[in-house]
CSV table of C-alpha atoms in Angstrom, one decimal:
chain,number,residue,atom,x,y,z
A,21,MET,CA,90.4,57.5,60.8
A,22,LYS,CA,90.8,59.8,58.0
A,23,ALA,CA,91.5,59.1,54.3
A,24,ASP,CA,94.6,60.5,52.6
A,25,TRP,CA,96.4,60.1,49.4
A,26,LYS,CA,98.7,57.4,50.8
A,27,ASN,CA,96.3,55.1,52.7
A,28,THR,CA,93.7,55.0,49.9
A,29,ALA,CA,93.5,52.7,46.9
A,30,VAL,CA,91.3,52.8,43.8
A,31,VAL,CA,89.2,49.7,42.9
A,32,VAL,CA,88.0,49.5,39.3
A,33,PRO,CA,85.5,46.8,38.4
A,34,ILE,CA,85.8,46.2,34.6
A,35,TYR,CA,83.6,44.5,32.0
A,36,ASN,CA,84.3,45.2,28.3
A,37,SER,CA,85.6,48.7,28.9
A,38,GLU,CA,88.6,48.7,26.5
A,39,LYS,CA,87.6,52.0,24.8
A,40,TYR,CA,87.6,53.9,28.1
A,41,LEU,CA,90.4,52.4,30.1
A,42,GLN,CA,93.4,54.2,28.9
A,43,GLU,CA,91.8,57.6,29.4
A,44,LEU,CA,90.6,56.5,32.8
A,45,PHE,CA,94.0,55.3,34.0
A,46,ASN,CA,95.6,58.5,32.7
A,47,ARG,CA,93.2,60.6,34.7
A,48,ILE,CA,93.5,58.4,37.8
A,49,MET,CA,97.3,58.8,37.6
A,50,GLU,CA,97.0,62.6,38.2
A,51,TYR,CA,96.1,61.6,41.8
A,52,PHE,CA,97.3,58.1,42.5
A,53,PRO,CA,100.2,56.0,41.3
A,54,LEU,CA,98.9,53.1,39.2
A,55,SER,CA,100.4,50.7,41.8
A,56,SER,CA,97.5,51.8,44.0
A,57,VAL,CA,94.9,50.9,41.4
A,58,PHE,CA,93.3,47.4,41.6
A,59,ALA,CA,91.6,46.5,38.4
A,60,ILE,CA,89.1,43.6,38.6
A,61,ASP,CA,88.4,42.3,35.1
A,62,ASP,CA,85.1,40.4,35.3
A,63,ALA,CA,85.7,38.1,32.4
A,64,SER,CA,85.7,40.7,29.7
A,65,GLU,CA,85.5,39.5,26.2
A,66,ASP,CA,87.6,42.4,24.8
A,67,ASN,CA,91.1,43.7,25.3
A,68,SER,CA,90.5,45.3,28.7
A,69,ALA,CA,92.9,43.0,30.5
A,70,ASP,CA,95.7,43.8,28.0
A,71,ILE,CA,95.3,47.5,28.7
A,72,CYS,CA,95.5,46.9,32.4
A,73,LYS,CA,98.7,44.9,32.0
A,74,LYS,CA,100.2,47.7,29.8
A,75,ASN,CA,99.5,50.2,32.6
A,76,ASP,CA,101.0,48.0,35.4
A,77,VAL,CA,97.9,48.2,37.6
A,78,SER,CA,97.2,45.4,40.0
A,79,LEU,CA,95.1,43.1,37.8
A,80,VAL,CA,92.8,40.3,38.8
A,81,LYS,CA,91.4,38.6,35.7
A,82,LEU,CA,88.3,36.5,36.5
A,83,GLN,CA,87.4,33.6,34.3
A,84,THR,CA,83.7,33.7,34.9
A,85,ASN,CA,81.5,36.8,35.0
A,86,ALA,CA,80.2,36.9,38.6
A,87,GLY,CA,79.0,40.5,38.9
A,88,LYS,CA,80.1,43.9,40.0
A,89,GLY,CA,79.6,43.2,43.7
A,90,ASN,CA,81.9,40.2,43.5
A,91,ALA,CA,84.6,42.3,41.7
A,92,LEU,CA,84.4,45.0,44.4
A,93,GLN,CA,84.7,42.5,47.2
A,94,ILE,CA,87.8,41.0,45.6
A,95,GLY,CA,89.3,44.5,45.0
A,96,PHE,CA,88.6,45.6,48.6
A,97,LYS,CA,90.2,42.5,50.0
A,98,ALA,CA,93.3,42.8,47.8
A,99,ALA,CA,93.7,46.5,48.9
A,100,ALA,CA,93.2,45.7,52.6
A,101,GLU,CA,95.8,42.9,52.4
A,102,LEU,CA,98.4,45.4,51.2
A,103,GLY,CA,97.7,47.8,54.1
A,104,TYR,CA,95.3,50.3,52.5
A,105,LYS,CA,92.7,51.7,54.9
A,106,PHE,CA,90.4,53.2,52.3
A,107,ALA,CA,89.4,52.5,48.8
A,108,PHE,CA,87.5,54.3,46.1
A,109,SER,CA,85.2,52.4,43.8
A,110,ILE,CA,84.9,54.0,40.4
A,111,ASP,CA,83.2,52.7,37.2
A,112,SER,CA,85.3,51.9,34.2
A,113,ASP,CA,83.2,53.7,31.6
A,114,LEU,CA,84.1,57.3,32.4
A,115,GLN,CA,80.7,58.0,34.0
A,116,HIS,CA,82.7,59.0,37.1
A,117,LYS,CA,85.3,61.7,37.0
A,118,PRO,CA,88.6,61.0,38.8
A,119,GLU,CA,88.9,64.8,39.2
A,120,ASP,CA,86.3,64.4,42.0
A,121,PHE,CA,88.7,62.4,44.2
A,122,PRO,CA,89.7,65.4,46.3
A,123,ASN,CA,86.1,66.2,47.1
A,124,PHE,CA,85.5,62.7,48.5
A,125,ILE,CA,88.6,62.8,50.6
A,126,ASN,CA,87.7,66.2,52.0
A,127,LYS,CA,84.2,65.2,52.8
A,128,GLN,CA,85.4,62.0,54.5
A,129,ASN,CA,87.9,64.0,56.6
A,130,GLU,CA,85.1,66.5,57.5
A,131,LEU,CA,82.6,63.9,58.6
A,132,ASP,CA,85.0,61.1,59.7
A,133,ALA,CA,82.5,58.9,57.8
A,134,GLU,CA,82.8,55.2,56.9
A,135,LEU,CA,81.3,55.7,53.4
A,136,ILE,CA,81.1,58.7,51.1
A,137,ILE,CA,78.9,58.3,48.1
A,138,GLY,CA,78.7,60.5,45.0
A,139,LYS,CA,75.4,62.4,44.7
A,140,ARG,CA,74.2,62.9,41.2
A,141,ASP,CA,71.7,65.4,39.8
A,142,PHE,CA,68.3,63.7,39.6
A,143,SER,CA,66.9,66.0,36.9
A,144,HIS,CA,65.6,65.1,33.4
A,145,LYS,CA,68.2,67.3,31.8
A,146,LYS,CA,71.0,65.1,33.3
A,147,MET,CA,69.6,61.6,33.7
A,148,PRO,CA,67.1,59.4,31.8
A,149,ILE,CA,63.7,59.5,33.3
A,150,HIS,CA,63.5,55.8,34.1
A,151,ARG,CA,66.8,56.2,36.1
A,152,ILE,CA,65.4,59.2,38.0
A,153,TRP,CA,62.3,57.1,39.1
A,154,SER,CA,64.4,54.0,40.0
A,155,ASN,CA,67.1,56.0,41.9
A,156,THR,CA,64.5,58.1,43.8
A,157,LEU,CA,62.5,55.1,44.8
A,158,THR,CA,65.6,53.0,45.8
A,159,SER,CA,67.1,55.8,47.7
A,160,TRP,CA,63.8,56.3,49.7
A,161,VAL,CA,63.7,52.6,50.5
A,162,VAL,CA,67.3,52.5,51.6
A,163,THR,CA,66.8,55.6,53.7
A,164,ARG,CA,63.9,53.9,55.6
A,165,ALA,CA,65.9,50.7,56.0
A,166,SER,CA,69.2,52.2,57.1
A,167,LYS,CA,67.6,55.0,59.3
A,168,GLN,CA,70.0,57.5,57.6
A,169,LYS,CA,69.3,60.0,54.9
A,170,ILE,CA,70.5,58.3,51.7
A,171,LEU,CA,70.6,60.8,48.8
A,172,ASP,CA,71.8,58.4,46.0
A,173,SER,CA,71.8,54.7,46.9
A,174,GLN,CA,72.7,53.5,43.5
A,175,CYS,CA,75.8,55.6,42.6
A,176,GLY,CA,78.9,53.4,42.3
A,177,PHE,CA,81.4,56.3,42.8
A,178,ARG,CA,82.3,55.8,46.5
A,179,LEU,CA,85.0,56.1,49.1
A,180,TYR,CA,85.0,53.2,51.6
A,181,ASN,CA,86.6,52.8,55.0
A,182,LEU,CA,88.0,49.3,54.6
A,183,PRO,CA,88.3,48.2,58.3
A,184,ILE,CA,84.6,48.5,58.9
A,185,LEU,CA,84.1,45.9,56.1
A,186,GLU,CA,86.1,43.2,57.9
A,187,GLY,CA,84.1,40.2,58.8
A,188,MET,CA,81.0,41.2,56.7
A,189,GLU,CA,79.4,38.4,54.8
A,190,PHE,CA,77.5,39.5,51.7
A,191,GLN,CA,74.4,37.8,50.2
A,192,THR,CA,74.8,39.2,46.7
A,193,LYS,CA,77.6,39.5,44.2
A,194,ARG,CA,75.9,41.8,41.6
A,195,TYR,CA,74.7,45.4,41.6
A,196,GLN,CA,72.6,44.9,44.8
A,197,PHE,CA,75.9,44.6,46.7
A,198,GLU,CA,76.0,48.4,46.7
A,199,THR,CA,72.7,48.5,48.5
A,200,GLU,CA,73.6,45.7,50.9
A,201,ILE,CA,76.8,47.3,52.0
A,202,ILE,CA,75.1,50.6,52.9
A,203,LEU,CA,72.7,48.7,55.1
A,204,LYS,CA,75.5,46.7,56.7
A,205,ILE,CA,77.6,49.8,57.4
A,206,ALA,CA,74.5,51.5,58.9
A,207,LYS,CA,73.9,48.5,61.2
A,208,LYS,CA,77.4,49.0,62.5
A,209,ASN,CA,76.5,52.7,63.2
A,210,GLY,CA,78.8,53.8,60.5
A,211,GLN,CA,78.1,57.2,59.0
A,212,VAL,CA,77.3,57.5,55.3
A,213,GLY,CA,78.0,60.9,53.7
A,214,PHE,CA,77.6,62.4,50.2
A,215,THR,CA,79.4,64.7,47.9
A,216,PRO,CA,78.0,66.2,44.6
A,217,ILE,CA,79.3,64.7,41.4
A,218,ASP,CA,78.6,65.4,37.7
A,219,THR,CA,75.9,63.3,36.1
A,220,ILE,CA,77.3,61.7,33.0
A,221,TYR,CA,75.3,59.6,30.5
A,222,ASP,CA,76.9,59.3,27.1
A,223,GLY,CA,75.1,56.2,25.8
A,224,GLN,CA,77.2,53.7,27.6
A,225,GLU,CA,75.7,50.2,27.7
A,226,SER,CA,74.1,49.3,30.9
A,227,TYR,CA,74.5,45.7,32.3
A,228,ILE,CA,71.7,46.2,34.8
A,229,SER,CA,68.9,43.7,34.1
A,230,GLY,CA,65.5,45.3,34.7
A,231,MET,CA,63.1,43.1,36.6
A,232,ARG,CA,65.8,40.7,37.9
A,233,ASP,CA,67.7,43.4,39.6
A,234,ILE,CA,64.6,45.1,41.0
A,235,LYS,CA,63.6,41.7,42.5
A,236,ASN,CA,67.1,41.2,43.9
A,237,PHE,CA,67.1,44.8,45.4
A,238,ILE,CA,63.8,44.1,47.2
A,239,LYS,CA,65.1,40.7,48.4
A,240,ILE,CA,68.3,42.1,49.9
A,241,VAL,CA,66.5,45.0,51.6
A,242,LEU,CA,64.0,42.7,53.2
A,243,TYR,CA,66.8,40.3,54.3
A,244,GLU,CA,68.7,43.0,56.0
A,245,MET,CA,65.6,44.5,57.7
A,246,ARG,CA,64.7,41.1,59.2
A,247,LYS,CA,68.2,40.5,60.6
């Protein structure tokens, strides 16, 4: 199955992103109608939900912050229920460029892959050094565990084939979901491909929690390798 502009939705997990959202929606709208955008507000404490409502995107407003993985699962389910076959995941803080959408769709069509992930530039000129180390290490670990060459396991800018996710049960609801889903897709013999994207760090606040998330990453990899 191949992705196109009609069978693809855009899922945006949101947490306290009010200063970025209007620009993000404006740029997404160059490629998709906002009716194809599923905004999952993970209990933001700012005006993110109001901006979503103003733009008439499909909004799910969560009352309790449960994590990015949970928000993505809710968004994918909502898109699939409306008949979409593919869905982008894109961060809400403008670290991902909607202008790269065509490259993802072209790469998916070329490979007929179940998952296309953005590949960032792992250089000290583009990315903080601690992120280079963590991304290089985690990508190596996921490559070994999935038996596929994984170039950037932590990038959240992705294009998913939704039917392959049907019936999957996930152990995590936070950032480790993006690792877990690679491993589950690989177990189903789904192909994972990559397309280059810009590496953008403009001082946005990170909600990744150091040692807790490293521990959870290791836990989910070991769990999937034992299954």
